[in-house]
CSV table of C-alpha atoms in Angstrom, one decimal:
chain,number,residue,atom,x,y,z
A,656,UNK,CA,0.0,0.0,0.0
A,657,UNK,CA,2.8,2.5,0.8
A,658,UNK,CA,4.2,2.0,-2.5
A,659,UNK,CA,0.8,2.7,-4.2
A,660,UNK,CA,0.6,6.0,-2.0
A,661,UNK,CA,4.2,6.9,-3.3
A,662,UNK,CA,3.4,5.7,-6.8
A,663,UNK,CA,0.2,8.3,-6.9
A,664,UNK,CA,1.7,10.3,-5.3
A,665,UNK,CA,4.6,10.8,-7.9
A,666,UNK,CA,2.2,10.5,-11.0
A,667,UNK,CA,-0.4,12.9,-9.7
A,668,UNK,CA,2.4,15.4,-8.7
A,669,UNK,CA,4.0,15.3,-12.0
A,670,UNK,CA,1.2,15.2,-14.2
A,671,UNK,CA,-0.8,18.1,-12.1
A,672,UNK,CA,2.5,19.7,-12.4
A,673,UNK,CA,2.8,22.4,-9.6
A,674,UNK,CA,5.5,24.1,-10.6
A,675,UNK,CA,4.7,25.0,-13.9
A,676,UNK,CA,1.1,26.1,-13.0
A,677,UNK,CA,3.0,28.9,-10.0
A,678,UNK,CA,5.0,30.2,-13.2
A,679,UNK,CA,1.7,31.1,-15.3
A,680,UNK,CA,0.1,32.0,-12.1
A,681,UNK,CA,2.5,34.5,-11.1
A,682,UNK,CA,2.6,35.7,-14.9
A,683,UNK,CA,-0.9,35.9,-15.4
A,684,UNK,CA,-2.2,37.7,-12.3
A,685,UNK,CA,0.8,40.7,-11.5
A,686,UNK,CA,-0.5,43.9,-11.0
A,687,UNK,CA,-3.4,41.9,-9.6
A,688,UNK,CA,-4.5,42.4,-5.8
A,689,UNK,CA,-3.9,39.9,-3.3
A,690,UNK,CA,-7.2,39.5,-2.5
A,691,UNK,CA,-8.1,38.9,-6.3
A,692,UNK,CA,-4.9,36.7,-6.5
A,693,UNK,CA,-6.3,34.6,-3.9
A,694,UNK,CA,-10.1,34.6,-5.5
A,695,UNK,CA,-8.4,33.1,-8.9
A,696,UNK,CA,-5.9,30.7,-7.3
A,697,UNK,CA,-9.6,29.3,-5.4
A,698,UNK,CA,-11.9,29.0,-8.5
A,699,UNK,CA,-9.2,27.4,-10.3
A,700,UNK,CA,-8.3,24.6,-8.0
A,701,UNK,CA,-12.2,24.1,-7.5
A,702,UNK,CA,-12.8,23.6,-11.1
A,703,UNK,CA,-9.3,21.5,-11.2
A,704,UNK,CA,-11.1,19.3,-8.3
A,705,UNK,CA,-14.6,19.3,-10.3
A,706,UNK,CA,-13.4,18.1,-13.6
A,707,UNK,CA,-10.6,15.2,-11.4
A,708,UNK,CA,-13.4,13.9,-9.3
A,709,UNK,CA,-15.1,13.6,-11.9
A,710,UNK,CA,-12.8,11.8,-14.4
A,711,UNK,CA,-12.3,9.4,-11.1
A,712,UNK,CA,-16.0,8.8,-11.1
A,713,UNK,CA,-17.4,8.3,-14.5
A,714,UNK,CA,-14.2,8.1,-16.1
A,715,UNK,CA,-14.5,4.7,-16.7
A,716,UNK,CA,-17.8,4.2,-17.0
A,717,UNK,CA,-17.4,6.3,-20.3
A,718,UNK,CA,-14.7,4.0,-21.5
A,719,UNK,CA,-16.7,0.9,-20.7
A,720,UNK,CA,-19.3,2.6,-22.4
A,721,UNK,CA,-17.2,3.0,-25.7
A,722,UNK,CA,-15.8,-0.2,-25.9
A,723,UNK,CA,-12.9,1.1,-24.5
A,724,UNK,CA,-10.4,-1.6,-22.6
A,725,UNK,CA,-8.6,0.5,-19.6
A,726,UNK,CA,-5.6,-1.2,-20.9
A,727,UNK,CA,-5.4,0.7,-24.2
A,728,UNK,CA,-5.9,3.6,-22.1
A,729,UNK,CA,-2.6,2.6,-20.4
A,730,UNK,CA,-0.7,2.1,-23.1
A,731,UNK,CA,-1.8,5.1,-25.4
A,732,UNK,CA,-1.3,7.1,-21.7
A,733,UNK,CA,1.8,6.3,-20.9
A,734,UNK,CA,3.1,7.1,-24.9
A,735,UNK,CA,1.6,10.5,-24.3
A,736,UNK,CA,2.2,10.4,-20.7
A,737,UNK,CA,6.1,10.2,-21.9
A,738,UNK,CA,5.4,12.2,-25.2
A,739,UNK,CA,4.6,15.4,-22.5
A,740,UNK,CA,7.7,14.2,-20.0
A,741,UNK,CA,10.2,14.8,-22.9
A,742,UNK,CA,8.1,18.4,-23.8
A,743,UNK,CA,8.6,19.0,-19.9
A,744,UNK,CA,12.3,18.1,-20.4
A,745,UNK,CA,13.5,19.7,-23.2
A,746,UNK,CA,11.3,23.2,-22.2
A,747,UNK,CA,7.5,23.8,-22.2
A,748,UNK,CA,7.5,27.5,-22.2
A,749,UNK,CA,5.1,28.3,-19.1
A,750,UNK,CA,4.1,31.7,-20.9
A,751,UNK,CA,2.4,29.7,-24.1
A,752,UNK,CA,-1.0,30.4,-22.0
A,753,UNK,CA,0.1,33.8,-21.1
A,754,UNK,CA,-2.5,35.8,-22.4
A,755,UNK,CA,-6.0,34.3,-22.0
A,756,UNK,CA,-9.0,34.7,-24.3
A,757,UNK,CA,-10.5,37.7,-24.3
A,758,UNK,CA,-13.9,37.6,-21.5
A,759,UNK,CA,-12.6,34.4,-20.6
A,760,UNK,CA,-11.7,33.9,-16.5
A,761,UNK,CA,-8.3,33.0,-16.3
A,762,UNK,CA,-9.0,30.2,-13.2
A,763,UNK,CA,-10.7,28.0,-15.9
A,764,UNK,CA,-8.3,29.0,-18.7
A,765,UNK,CA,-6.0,28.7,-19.1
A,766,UNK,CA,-4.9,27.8,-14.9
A,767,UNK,CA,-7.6,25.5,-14.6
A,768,UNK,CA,-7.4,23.7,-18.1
A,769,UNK,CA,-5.2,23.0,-19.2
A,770,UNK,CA,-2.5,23.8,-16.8
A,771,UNK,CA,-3.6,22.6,-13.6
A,772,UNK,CA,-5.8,19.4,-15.2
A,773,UNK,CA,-4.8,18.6,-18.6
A,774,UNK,CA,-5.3,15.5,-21.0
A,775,UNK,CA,-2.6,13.4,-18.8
A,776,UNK,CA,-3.9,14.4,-15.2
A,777,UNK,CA,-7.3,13.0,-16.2
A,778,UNK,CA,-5.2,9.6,-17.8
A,779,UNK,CA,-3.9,9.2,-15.0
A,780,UNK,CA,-6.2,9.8,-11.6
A,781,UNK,CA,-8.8,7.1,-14.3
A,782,UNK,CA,-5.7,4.6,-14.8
A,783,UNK,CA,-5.0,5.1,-10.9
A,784,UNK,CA,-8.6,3.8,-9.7
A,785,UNK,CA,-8.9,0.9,-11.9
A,786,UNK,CA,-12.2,-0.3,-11.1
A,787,UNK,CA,-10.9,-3.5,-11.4
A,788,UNK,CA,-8.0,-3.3,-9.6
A,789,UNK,CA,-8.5,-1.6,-7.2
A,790,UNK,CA,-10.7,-1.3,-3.8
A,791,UNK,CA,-13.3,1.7,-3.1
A,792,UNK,CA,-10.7,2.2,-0.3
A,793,UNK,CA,-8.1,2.1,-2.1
A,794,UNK,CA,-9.5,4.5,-4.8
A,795,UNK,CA,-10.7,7.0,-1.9
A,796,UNK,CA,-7.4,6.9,-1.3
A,797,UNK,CA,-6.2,7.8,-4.3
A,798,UNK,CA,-8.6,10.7,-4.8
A,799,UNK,CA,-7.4,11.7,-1.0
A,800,UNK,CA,-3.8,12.3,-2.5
A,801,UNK,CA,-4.9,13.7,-5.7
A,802,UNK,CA,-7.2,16.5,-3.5
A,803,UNK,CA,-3.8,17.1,-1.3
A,804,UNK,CA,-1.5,17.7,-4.4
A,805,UNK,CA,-4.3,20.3,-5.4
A,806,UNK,CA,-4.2,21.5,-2.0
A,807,UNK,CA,0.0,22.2,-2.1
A,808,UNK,CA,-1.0,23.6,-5.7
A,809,UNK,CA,-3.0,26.1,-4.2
A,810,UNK,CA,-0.6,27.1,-1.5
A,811,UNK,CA,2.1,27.5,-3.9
A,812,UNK,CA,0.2,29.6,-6.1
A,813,UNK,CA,-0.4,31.6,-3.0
A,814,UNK,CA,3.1,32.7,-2.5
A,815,UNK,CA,3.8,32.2,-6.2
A,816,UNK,CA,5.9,35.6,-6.1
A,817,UNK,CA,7.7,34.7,-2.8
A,818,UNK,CA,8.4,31.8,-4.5
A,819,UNK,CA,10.0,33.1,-7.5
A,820,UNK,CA,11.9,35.6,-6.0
A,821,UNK,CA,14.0,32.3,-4.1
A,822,UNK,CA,13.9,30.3,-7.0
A,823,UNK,CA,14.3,32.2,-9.7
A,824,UNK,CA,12.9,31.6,-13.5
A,825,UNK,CA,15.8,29.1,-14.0
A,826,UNK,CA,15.4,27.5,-11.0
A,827,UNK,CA,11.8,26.8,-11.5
A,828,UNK,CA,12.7,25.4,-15.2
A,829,UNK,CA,15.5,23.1,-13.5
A,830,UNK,CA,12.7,21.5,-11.3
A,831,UNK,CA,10.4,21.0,-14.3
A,832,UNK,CA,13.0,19.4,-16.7
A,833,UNK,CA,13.5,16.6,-13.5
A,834,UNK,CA,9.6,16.3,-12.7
A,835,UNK,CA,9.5,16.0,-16.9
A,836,UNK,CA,12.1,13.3,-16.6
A,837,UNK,CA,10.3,11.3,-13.4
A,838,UNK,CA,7.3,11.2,-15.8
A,839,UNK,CA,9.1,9.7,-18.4
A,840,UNK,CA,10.1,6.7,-16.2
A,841,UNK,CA,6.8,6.2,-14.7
A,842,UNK,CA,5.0,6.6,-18.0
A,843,UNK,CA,7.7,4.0,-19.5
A,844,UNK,CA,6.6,1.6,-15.9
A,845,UNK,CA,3.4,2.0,-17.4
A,846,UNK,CA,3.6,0.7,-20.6
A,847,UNK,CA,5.4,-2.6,-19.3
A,848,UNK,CA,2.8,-2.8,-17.0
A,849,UNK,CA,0.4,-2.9,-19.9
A,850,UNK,CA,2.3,-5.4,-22.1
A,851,UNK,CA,2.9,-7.8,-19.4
A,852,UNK,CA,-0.9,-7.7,-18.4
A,853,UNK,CA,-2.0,-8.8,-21.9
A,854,UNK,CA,-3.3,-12.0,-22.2
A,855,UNK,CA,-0.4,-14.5,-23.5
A,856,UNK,CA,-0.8,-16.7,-26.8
C-alpha cells in the first residue's frame, strides 16, 4: 500500500505539475491584488477538483461505455504520458497560455485547463482507480492524494511571487526538466505494465 501512495503520489504530482502552473500564475495575475490573486488561485483549484473527481468517477464508466479496454488507455497514456515528460524536459514554455481569451476567467483558462488538469492528469487519476483493480478504499485513497497535491498547488500559487523571487525563472525550469524526466520513467513503468498484463498466446 505505501508503495501505491508513493506511486500516486509521484504520477499525480507530476502530471498536475505544480510548478509550472505557479509560473503562469504568477505571470498571469501581476498587478493583480492579493485578495483577487487569492479569489483566482480558489476558482481554479475548485474547477481543477470538479473536472478530477469527476474523471475518477465516471471516467471509466465512459470508457466501458465506448468499448474502450482501460488497458489501451494505459498504453496510449503512458506514450503521451512520456510524449509530455520529454516536452517538460526539453522546455515547455510556461508563458504559451500567457494571455488568456478575451472575456474568458483566467482560473478556468488557461490555470484551470489545461495547466492545472490537462489530458494526462485525467489519464492518469482514471488509470490510478482501476475499477478492477483496485478497492473503493483504495481508490478513496487515491482521490485523497490527488485533492492534497491540489491543495500544495493552491498554496504555492499563494506565494507564487515569494516563490520566484528564491527560486528564480531558472530555477523553477531546472525543477520542471526533473519532474518531466520522473514522468518519463513512470510513463515507461506504465507501458510494461500494460504489455505484461496482456493475455499470452
Amino acid at each position: 500500500m505505501l508503495n501505491k501512495i508513493i506511486h500516486d503520489a509521484l504520477m499525480i504530482w507530476v502530471t498536475i505539475e505544480p510548478i509550472g502552473t505557479v509560473v503562469l500564475f504568477a505571470a498571469l495575475a501581476s498587478g493583480l491584488s492579493a485578495r483577487e490573486r487569492r479569489k483566482i488561485a480558489t476558482r481554479a483549484i475548485a474547477y481543477s477538483a470538479i473536472v478530477l473527481l469527476g474523471a475518477i468517477l465516471i471516467g471509466q464508466i465512459l470508457l466501458a461505455a465506448m468499448n474502450i479496454q482501460l488497458i489501451s488507455l494505459q498504453i496510449a497514456g503512458g506514450i503521451i504520458l512520456f510524449l509530455f515528460g520529454l516536452q517538460m524536459i526539453f522546455g515547455r514554455a510556461a508563458t504559451t497560455f500567457s494571455q488568456s481569451e478575451a472575456g474568458h476567467d483566467i482560473a478556468v483558462f488557461p490555470l484551470a485547463i489545461p495547466s492545472i488538469v490537462g489530458p494526462e492528469a485525467i489519464m492518469v487519476v482514471i488509470l490510478l482507480t482501476d475499477n478492477y483493480l483496485y478497492s473503493v478504499a483504495t481508490q478513496a485513497i487515491t482521490a485523497g492524494i490527488m485533492l492534497g497535491v491540489l491543495a500544495v498547488t493552491y498554496l504555492l500559487m499563494l506565494l507564487a511571487e515569494h516563490l520566484l523571487r528564491i527560486i528564480g525563472k531558472n530555477g523553477a525550469a531546472i525543477l520542471e526538466r526533473i519532474m518531466g524526466i520522473i514522468l518519463a520513467t513512470l510513463s515507461v513503468d506504465l507501458v510494461i505494465d500494460a504489455f505484461w498484463t496482456l493475455p499470452k498466446p
